PDB file of C-alpha atoms and ligand atoms in Angstrom:
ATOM      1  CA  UNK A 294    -107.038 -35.618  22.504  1.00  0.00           C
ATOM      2  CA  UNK A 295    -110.462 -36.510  23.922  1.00  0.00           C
ATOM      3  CA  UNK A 296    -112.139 -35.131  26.597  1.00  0.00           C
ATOM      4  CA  UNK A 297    -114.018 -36.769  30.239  1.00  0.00           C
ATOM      5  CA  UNK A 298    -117.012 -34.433  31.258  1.00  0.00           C
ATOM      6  CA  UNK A 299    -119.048 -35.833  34.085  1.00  0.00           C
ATOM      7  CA  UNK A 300    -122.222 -34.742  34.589  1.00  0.00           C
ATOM      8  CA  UNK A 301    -122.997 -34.681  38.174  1.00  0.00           C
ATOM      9  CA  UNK A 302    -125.460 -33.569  40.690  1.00  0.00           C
ATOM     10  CA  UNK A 303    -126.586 -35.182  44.092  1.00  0.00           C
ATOM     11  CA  UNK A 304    -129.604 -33.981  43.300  1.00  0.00           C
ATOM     12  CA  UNK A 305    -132.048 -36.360  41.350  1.00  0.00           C
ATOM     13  CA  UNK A 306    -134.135 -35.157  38.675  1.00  0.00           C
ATOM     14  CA  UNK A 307    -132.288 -31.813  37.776  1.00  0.00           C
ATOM     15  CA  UNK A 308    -131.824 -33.173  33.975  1.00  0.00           C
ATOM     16  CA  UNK A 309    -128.353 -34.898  34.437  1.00  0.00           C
ATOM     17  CA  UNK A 310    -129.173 -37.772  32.099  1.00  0.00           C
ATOM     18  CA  UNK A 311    -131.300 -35.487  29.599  1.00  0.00           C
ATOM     19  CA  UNK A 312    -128.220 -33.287  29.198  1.00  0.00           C
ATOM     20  CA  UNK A 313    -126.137 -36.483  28.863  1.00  0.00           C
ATOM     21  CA  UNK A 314    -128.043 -38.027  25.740  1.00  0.00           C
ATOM     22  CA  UNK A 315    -128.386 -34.677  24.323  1.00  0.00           C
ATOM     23  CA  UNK A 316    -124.909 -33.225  24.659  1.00  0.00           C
ATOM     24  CA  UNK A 317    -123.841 -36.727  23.321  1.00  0.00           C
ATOM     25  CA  UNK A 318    -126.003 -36.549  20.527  1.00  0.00           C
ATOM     26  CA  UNK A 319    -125.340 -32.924  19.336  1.00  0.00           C
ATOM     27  CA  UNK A 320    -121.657 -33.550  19.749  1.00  0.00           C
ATOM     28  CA  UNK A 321    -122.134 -37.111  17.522  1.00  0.00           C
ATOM     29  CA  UNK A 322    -123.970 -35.401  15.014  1.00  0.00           C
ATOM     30  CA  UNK A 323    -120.640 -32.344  14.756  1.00  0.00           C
ATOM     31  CA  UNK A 324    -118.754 -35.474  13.849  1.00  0.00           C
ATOM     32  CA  UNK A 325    -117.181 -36.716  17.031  1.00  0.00           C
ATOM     33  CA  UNK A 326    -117.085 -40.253  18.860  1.00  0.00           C
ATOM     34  CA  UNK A 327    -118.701 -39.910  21.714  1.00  0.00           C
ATOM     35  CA  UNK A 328    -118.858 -42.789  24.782  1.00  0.00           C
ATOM     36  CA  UNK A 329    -121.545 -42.617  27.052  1.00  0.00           C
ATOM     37  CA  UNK A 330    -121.258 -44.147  30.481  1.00  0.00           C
ATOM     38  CA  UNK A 331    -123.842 -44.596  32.547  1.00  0.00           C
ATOM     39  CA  UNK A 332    -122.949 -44.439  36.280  1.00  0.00           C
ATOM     40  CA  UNK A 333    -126.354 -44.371  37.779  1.00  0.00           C
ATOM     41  CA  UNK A 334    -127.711 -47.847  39.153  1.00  0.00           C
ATOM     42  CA  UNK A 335    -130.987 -45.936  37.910  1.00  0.00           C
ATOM     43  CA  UNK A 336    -129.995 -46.927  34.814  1.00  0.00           C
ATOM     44  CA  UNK A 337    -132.015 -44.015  32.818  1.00  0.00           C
ATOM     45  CA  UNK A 338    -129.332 -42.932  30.565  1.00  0.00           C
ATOM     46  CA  UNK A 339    -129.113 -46.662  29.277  1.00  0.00           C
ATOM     47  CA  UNK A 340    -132.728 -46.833  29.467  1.00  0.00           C
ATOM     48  CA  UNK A 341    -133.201 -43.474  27.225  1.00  0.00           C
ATOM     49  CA  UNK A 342    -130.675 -44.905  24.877  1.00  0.00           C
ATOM     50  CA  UNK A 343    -132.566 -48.169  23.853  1.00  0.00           C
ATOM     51  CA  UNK A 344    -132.237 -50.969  26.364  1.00  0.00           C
ATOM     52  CA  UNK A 345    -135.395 -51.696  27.684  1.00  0.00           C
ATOM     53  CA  UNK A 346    -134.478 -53.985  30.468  1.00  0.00           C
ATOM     54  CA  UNK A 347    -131.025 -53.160  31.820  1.00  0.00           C
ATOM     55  CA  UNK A 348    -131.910 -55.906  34.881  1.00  0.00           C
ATOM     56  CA  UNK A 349    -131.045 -57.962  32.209  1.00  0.00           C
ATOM     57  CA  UNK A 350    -128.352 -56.554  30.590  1.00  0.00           C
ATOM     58  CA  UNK A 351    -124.786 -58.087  30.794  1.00  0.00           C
ATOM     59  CA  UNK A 352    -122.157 -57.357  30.856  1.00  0.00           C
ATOM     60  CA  UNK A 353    -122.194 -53.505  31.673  1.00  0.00           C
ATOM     61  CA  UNK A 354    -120.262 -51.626  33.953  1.00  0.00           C
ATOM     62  CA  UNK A 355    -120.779 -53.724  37.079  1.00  0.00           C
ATOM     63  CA  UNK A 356    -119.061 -55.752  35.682  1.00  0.00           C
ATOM     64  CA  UNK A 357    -116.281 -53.527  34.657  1.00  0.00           C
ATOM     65  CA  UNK A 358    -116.253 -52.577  38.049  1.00  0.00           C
ATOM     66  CA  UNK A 359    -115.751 -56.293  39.041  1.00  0.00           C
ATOM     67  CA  UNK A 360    -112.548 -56.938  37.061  1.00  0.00           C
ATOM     68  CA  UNK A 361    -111.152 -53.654  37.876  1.00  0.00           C
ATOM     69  CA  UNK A 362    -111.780 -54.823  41.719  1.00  0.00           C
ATOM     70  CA  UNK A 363    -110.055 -58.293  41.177  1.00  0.00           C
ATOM     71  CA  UNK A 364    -107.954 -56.700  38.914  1.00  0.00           C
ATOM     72  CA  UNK A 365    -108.610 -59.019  36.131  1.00  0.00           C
ATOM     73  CA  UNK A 366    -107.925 -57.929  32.086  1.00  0.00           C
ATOM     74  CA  UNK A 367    -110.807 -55.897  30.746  1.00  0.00           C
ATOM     75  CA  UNK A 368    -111.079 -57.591  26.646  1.00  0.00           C
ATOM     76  CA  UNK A 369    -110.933 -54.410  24.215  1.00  0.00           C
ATOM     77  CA  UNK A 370    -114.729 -53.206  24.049  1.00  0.00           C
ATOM     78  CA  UNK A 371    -116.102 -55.494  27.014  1.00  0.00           C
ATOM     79  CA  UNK A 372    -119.541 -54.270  27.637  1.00  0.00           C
ATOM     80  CA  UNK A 373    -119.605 -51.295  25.255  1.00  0.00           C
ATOM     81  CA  UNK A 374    -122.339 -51.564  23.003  1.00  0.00           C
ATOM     82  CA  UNK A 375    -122.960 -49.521  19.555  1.00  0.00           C
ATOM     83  CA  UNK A 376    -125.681 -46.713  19.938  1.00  0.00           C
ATOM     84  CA  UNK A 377    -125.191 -45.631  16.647  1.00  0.00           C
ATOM     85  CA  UNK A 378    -122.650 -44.067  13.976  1.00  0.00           C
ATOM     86  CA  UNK A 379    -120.581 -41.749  16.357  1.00  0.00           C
ATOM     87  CA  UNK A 380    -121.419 -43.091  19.868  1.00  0.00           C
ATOM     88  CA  UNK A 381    -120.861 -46.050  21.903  1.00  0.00           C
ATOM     89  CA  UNK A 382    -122.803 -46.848  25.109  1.00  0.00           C
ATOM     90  CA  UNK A 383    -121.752 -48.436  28.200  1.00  0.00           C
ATOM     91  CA  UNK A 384    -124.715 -49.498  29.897  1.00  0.00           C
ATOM     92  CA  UNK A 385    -125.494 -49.844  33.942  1.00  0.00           C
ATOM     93  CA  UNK A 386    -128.072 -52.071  36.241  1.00  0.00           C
ATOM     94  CA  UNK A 387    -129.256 -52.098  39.660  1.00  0.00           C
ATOM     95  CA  UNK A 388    -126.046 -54.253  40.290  1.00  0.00           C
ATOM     96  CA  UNK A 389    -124.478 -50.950  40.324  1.00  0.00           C
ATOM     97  CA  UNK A 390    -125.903 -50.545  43.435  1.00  0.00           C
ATOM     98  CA  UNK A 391    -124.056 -53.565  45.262  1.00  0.00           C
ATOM     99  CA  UNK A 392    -121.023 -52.919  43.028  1.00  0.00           C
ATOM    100  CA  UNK A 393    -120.417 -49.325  44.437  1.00  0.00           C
ATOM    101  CA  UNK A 394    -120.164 -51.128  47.945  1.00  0.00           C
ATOM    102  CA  UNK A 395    -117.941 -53.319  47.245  1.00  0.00           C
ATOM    103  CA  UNK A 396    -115.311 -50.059  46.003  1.00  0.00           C
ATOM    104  CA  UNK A 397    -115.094 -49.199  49.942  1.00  0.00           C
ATOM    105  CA  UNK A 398    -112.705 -51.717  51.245  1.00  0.00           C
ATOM    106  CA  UNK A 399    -110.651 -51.673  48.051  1.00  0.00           C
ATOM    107  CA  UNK A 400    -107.034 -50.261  48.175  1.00  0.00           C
ATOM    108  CA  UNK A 401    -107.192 -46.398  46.312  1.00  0.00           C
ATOM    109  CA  UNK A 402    -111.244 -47.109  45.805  1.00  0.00           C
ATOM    110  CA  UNK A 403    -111.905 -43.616  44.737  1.00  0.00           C
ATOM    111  CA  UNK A 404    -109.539 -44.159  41.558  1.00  0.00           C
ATOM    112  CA  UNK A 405    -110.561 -47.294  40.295  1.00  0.00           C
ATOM    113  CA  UNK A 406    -112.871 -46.029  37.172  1.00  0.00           C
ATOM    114  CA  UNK A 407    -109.682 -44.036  36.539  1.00  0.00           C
ATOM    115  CA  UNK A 408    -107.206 -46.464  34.900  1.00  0.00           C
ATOM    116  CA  UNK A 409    -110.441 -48.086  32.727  1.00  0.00           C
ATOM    117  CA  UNK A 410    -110.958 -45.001  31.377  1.00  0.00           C
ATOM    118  CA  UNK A 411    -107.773 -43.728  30.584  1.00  0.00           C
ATOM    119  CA  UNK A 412    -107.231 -47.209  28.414  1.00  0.00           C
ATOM    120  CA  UNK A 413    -110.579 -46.541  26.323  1.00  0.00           C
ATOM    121  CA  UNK A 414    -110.647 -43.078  26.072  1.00  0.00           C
ATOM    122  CA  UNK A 415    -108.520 -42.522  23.414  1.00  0.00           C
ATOM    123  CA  UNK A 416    -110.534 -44.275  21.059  1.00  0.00           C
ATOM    124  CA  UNK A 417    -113.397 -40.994  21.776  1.00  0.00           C
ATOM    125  CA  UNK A 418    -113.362 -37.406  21.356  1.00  0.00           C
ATOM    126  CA  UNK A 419    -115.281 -37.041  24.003  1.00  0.00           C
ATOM    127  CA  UNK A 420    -116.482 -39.418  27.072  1.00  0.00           C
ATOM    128  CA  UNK A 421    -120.078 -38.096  28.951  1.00  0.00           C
ATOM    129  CA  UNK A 422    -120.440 -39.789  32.344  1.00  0.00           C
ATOM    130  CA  UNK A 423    -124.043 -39.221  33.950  1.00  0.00           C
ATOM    131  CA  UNK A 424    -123.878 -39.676  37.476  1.00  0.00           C
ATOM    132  CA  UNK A 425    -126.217 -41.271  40.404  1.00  0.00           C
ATOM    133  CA  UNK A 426    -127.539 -38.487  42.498  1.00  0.00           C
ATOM    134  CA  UNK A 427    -125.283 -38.765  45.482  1.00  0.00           C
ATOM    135  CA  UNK A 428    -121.837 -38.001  46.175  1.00  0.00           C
ATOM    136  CA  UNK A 429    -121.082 -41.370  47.106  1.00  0.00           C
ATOM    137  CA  UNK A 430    -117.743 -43.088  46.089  1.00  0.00           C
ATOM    138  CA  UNK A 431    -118.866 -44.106  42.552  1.00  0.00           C
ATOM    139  CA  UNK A 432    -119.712 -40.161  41.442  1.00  0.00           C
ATOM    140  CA  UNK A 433    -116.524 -39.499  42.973  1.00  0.00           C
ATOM    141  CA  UNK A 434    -114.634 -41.728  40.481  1.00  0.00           C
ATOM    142  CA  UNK A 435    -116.005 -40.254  38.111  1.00  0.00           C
ATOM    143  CA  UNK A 436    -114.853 -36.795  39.418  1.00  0.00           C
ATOM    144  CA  UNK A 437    -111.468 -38.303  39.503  1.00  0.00           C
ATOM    145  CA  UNK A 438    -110.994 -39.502  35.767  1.00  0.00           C
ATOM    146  CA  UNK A 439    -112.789 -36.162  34.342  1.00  0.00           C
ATOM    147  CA  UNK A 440    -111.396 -33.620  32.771  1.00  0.00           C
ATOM    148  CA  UNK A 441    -114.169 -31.285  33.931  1.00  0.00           C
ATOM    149  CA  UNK A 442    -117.924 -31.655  35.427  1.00  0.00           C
ATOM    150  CA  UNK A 443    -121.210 -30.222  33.819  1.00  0.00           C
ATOM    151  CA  UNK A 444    -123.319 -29.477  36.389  1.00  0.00           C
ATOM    152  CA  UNK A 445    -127.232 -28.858  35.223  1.00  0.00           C
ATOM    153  CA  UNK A 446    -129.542 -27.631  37.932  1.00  0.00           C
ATOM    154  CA  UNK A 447    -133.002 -27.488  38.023  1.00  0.00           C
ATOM    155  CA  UNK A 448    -134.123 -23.362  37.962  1.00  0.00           C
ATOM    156  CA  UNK A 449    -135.733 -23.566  41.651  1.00  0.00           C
ATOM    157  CA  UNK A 450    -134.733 -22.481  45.171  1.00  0.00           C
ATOM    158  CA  UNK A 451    -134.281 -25.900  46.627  1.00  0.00           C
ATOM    159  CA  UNK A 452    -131.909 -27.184  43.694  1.00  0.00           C
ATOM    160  CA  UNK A 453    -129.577 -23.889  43.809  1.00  0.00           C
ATOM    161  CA  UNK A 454    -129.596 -24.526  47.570  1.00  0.00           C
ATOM    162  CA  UNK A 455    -127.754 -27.849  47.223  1.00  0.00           C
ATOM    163  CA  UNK A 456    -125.188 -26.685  44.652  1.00  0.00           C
ATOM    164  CA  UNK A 457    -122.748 -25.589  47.136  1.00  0.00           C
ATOM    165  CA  UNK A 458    -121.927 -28.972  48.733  1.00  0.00           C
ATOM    166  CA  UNK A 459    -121.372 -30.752  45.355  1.00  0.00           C
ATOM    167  CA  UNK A 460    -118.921 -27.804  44.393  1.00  0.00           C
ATOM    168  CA  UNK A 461    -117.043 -28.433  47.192  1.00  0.00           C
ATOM    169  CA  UNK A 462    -116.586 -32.247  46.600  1.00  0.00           C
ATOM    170  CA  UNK A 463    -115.589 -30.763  43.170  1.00  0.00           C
ATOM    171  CA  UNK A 464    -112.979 -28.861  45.156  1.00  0.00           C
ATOM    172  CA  UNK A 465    -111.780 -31.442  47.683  1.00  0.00           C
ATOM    173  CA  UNK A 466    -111.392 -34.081  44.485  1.00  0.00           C
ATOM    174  CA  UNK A 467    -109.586 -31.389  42.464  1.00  0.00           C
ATOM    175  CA  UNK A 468    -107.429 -30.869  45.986  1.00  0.00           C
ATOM    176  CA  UNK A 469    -106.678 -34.011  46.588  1.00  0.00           C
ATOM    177  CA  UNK A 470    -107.391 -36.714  43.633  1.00  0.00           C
ATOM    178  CA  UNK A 471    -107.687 -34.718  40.169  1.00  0.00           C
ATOM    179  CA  UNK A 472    -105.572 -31.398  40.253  1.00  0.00           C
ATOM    180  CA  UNK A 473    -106.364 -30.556  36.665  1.00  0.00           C
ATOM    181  CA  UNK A 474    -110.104 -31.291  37.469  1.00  0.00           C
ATOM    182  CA  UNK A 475    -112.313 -28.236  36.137  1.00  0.00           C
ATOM    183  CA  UNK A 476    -115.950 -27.071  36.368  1.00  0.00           C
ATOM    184  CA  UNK A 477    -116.768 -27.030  32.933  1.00  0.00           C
ATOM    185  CA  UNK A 478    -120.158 -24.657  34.124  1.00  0.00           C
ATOM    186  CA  UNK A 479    -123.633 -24.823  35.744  1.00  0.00           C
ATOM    187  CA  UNK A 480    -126.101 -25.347  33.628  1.00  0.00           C
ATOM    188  CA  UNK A 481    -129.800 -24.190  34.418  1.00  0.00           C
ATOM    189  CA  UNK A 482    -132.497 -26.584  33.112  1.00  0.00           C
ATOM    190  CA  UNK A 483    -135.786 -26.791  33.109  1.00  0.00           C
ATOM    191  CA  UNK A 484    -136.191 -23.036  32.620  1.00  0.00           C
ATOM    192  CA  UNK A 485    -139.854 -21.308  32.596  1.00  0.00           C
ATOM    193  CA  UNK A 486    -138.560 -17.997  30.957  1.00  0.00           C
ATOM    194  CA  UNK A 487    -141.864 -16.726  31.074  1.00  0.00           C
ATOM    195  CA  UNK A 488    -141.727 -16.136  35.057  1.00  0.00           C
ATOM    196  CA  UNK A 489    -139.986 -13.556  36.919  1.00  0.00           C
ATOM    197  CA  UNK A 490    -139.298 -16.226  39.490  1.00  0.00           C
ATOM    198  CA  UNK A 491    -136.968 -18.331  37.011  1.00  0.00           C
ATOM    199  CA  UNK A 492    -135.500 -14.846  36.210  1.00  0.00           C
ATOM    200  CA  UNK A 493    -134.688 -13.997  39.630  1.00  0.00           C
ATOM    201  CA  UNK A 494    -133.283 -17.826  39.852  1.00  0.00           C
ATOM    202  CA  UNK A 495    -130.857 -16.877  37.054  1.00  0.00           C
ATOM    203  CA  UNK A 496    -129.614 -13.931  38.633  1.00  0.00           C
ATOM    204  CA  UNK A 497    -128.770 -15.276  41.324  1.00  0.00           C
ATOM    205  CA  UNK A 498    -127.023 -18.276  40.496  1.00  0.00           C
ATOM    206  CA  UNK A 499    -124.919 -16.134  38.453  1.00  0.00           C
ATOM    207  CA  UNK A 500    -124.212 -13.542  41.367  1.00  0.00           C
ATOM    208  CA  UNK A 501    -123.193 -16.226  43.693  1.00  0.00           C
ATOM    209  CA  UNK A 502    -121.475 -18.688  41.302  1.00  0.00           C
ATOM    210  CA  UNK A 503    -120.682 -16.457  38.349  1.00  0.00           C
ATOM    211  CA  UNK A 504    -117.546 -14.626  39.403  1.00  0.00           C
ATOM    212  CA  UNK A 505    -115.627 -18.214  40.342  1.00  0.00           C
ATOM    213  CA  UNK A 506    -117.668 -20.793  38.349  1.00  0.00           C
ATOM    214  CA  UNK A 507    -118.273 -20.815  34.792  1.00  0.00           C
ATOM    215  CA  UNK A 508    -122.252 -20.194  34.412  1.00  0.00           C
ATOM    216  CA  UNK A 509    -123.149 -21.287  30.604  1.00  0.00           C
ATOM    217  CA  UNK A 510    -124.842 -18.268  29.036  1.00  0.00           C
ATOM    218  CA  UNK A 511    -127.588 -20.459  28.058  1.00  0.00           C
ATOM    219  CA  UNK A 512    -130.164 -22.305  29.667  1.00  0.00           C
ATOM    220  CA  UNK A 513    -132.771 -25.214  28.697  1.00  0.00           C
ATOM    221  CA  UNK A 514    -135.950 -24.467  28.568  1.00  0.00           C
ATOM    222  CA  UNK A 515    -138.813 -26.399  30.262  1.00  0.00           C
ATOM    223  CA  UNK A 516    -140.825 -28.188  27.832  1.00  0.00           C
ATOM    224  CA  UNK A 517    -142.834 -31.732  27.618  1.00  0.00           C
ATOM    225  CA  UNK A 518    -141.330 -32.604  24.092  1.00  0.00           C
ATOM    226  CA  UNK A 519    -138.069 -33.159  26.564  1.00  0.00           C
ATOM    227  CA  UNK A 520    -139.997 -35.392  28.847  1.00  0.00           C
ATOM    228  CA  UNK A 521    -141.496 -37.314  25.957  1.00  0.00           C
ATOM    229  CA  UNK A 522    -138.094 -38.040  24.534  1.00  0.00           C
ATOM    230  CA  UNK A 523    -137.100 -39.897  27.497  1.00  0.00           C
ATOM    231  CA  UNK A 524    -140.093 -42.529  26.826  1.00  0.00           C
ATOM    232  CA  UNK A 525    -138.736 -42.301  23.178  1.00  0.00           C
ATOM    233  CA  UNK A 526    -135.570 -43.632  23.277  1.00  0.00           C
ATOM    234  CA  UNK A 527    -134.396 -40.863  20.659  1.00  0.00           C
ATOM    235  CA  UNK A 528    -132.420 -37.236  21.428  1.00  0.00           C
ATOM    236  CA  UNK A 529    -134.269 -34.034  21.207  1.00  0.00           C
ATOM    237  CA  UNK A 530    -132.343 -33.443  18.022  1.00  0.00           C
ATOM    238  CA  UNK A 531    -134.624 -36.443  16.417  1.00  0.00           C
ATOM    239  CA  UNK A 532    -138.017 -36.365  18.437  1.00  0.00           C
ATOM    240  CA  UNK A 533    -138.378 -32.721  17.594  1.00  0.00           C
ATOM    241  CA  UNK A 534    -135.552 -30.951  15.891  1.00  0.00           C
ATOM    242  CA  UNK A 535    -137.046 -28.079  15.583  1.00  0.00           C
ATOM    243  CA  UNK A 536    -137.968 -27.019  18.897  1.00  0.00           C
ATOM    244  CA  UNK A 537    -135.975 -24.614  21.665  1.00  0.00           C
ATOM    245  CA  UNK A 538    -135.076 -27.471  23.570  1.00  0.00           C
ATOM    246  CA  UNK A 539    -133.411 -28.595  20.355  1.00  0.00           C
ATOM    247  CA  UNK A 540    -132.037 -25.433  19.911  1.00  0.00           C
ATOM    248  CA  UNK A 541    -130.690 -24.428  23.728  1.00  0.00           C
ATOM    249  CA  UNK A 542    -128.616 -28.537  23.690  1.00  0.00           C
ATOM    250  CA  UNK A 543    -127.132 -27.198  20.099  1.00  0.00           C
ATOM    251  CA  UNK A 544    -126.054 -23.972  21.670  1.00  0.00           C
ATOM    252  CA  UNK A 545    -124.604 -25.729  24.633  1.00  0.00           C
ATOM    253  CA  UNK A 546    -122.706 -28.544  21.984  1.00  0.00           C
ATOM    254  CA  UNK A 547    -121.253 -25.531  21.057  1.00  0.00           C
ATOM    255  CA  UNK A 548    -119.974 -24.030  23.776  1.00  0.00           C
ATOM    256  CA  UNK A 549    -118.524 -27.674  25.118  1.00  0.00           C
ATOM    257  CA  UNK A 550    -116.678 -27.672  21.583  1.00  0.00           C
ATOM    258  CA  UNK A 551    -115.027 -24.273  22.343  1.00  0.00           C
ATOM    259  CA  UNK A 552    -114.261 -25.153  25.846  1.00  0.00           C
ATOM    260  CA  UNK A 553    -112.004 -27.780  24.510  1.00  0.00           C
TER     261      UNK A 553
HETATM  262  P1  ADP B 629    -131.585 -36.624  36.494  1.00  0.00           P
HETATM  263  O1  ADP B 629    -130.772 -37.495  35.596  1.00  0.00           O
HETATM  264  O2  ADP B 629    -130.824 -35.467  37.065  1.00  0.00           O
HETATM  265  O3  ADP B 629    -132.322 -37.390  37.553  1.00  0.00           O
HETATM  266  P2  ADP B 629    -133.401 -36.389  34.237  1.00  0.00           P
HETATM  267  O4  ADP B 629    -132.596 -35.949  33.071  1.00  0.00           O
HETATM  268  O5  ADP B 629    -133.761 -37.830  34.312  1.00  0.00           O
HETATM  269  O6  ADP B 629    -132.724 -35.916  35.591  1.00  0.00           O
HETATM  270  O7  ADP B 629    -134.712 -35.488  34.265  1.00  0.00           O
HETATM  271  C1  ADP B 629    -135.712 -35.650  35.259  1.00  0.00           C
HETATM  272  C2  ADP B 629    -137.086 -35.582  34.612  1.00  0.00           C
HETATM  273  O8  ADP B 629    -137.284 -34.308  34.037  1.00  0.00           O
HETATM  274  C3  ADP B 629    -137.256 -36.590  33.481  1.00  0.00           C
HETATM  275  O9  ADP B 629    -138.564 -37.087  33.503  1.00  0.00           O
HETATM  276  C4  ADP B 629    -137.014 -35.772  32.224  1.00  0.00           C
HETATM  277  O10 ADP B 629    -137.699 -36.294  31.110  1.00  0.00           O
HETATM  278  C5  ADP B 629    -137.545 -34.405  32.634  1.00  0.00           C
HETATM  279  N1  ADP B 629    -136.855 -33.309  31.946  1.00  0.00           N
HETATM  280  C6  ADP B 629    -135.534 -33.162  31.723  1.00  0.00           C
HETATM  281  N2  ADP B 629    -135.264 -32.026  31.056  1.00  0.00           N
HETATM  282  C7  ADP B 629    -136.455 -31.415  30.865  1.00  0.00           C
HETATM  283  C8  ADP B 629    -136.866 -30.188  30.237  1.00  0.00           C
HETATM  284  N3  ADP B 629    -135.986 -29.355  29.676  1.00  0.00           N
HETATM  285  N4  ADP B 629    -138.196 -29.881  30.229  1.00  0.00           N
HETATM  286  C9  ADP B 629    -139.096 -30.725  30.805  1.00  0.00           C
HETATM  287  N5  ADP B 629    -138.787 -31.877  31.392  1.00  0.00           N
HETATM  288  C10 ADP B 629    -137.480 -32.231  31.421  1.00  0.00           C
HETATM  289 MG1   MG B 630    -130.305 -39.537  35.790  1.00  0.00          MG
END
């Protein structure tokens, strides 16, 4: 049985694509195969992961998108490329961008992702897609095909602010596209535990959210070593295994594996 999480958030820079690579490496390194998607035109998460120059990349999942559109065979592994041991890769570009457009005039558009990745996903334990900040018709494919959505936030006012309009796209594609769609819990990133301010940010989003939505007990700390691993192309679990941004992704690998 494998599982879809999508990690979504309109928002940009809340640590979507920082919790992707890490969840995906912590749950690689308990043993599982992992696929990472990257469904951000952005194209950080395939950027973080190795590839330079995604502009240059092909094929990735544009042109997944493409077939799936013109409903043309996808060839067993098209455009998935070997990360390492445990977990596969399938990259994105700024064609994303153009491809996403081209999903509006086509017949069921928000379900198109879906039947690609219920043929591969059975070859993975588990399959991370990080999301483009909006809630535009490609994040809510993504919705569709998951099993249940990670959301991180970043521990500020604004960022809580914005959750509740992503949770209720969560609802209305659970409603309406993906009935056994779940929230698998907010995540709060980029946490200065030191101030009373990312205290009072905690308590709240668990007073608000915490009696319907699951909040995960723990959070991710703020700390450069996680910036620097972006630049590094490595997970925090290699760059610097030791520290509590190291720690907090293990904890949360954890709690993923006994959600499931
Ligand atoms: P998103 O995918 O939501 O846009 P990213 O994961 O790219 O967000 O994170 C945004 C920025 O914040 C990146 O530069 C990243 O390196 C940095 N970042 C992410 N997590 C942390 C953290 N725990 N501490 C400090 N910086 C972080
Ligand atoms: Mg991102």
């Amino acid at each position: 049985m494998s599982k879809v999480i999508a990690i979504a958030n309109q928002k940009g820079g809340v640590g979507k694509t920082t919790t992707s690579v890490n969840l995906a490496a912590g749950l690689a390194n308990m043993g599982n195969k992992v696929l990472v998607i990257d469904a951000d035109p952005q194209a950080s998460l395939s950027i973080c992961m190795g590839q330079q120059e995604p502009d240059k990349l092909e094929p990735t999942i544009v042109d997944i998108i493409e077939k799936l559109v013109n409903e043309e065979e996808i060839p067993d592994g098209y455009a998935i490329i070997k990360h390492s041991d445990n977990i596969d890769l399938l990259p994105s570009n700024i064609g994303l961008s153009a491809a996403e457009v081209s999903l509006v005039n086509v017949m069921s558009r928000e379900l198109v992702l879906k039947g690609y990745i219920d043929s591969v996903k059975d070859n993975y334990d588990y399959v991370i897609i990080d999301c483009m900040p909006s809630l535009g018709v490609m994040t809510v494919n993504a919705l569709a095909c998951a099993d249940t959505c990670l959301v991180p936030v970043q521990a500020a006012f604004l960022p809580v602010k914005g959750l509740q309009a992503l949770i209720k796209t969560i609802y209305t594609v659970k409603r309406r596209l993906n009935p056994k769609l779940e929230i698998e819990g907010i995540l709060l990133t980029m946490v200065d535990s030191r101030t009373n301010y990312a205290k009072d940010i905690i308590a709240e989003v668990n007073e608000v959210y915490g009696k319907s939505i699951p909040v995960f007990p723990i959070q991710i700390p703020v700390s450069v070593r996680a910036t620097e691993t972006s630049a590094m192309s490595k997970s925090i679990f290699e760059y610097d295994p030791k520290g509590k941004v190291a720690a907090a992704y293990s904890t949360l690998t954890e709690v993923v594996m006994k959600n499931s």
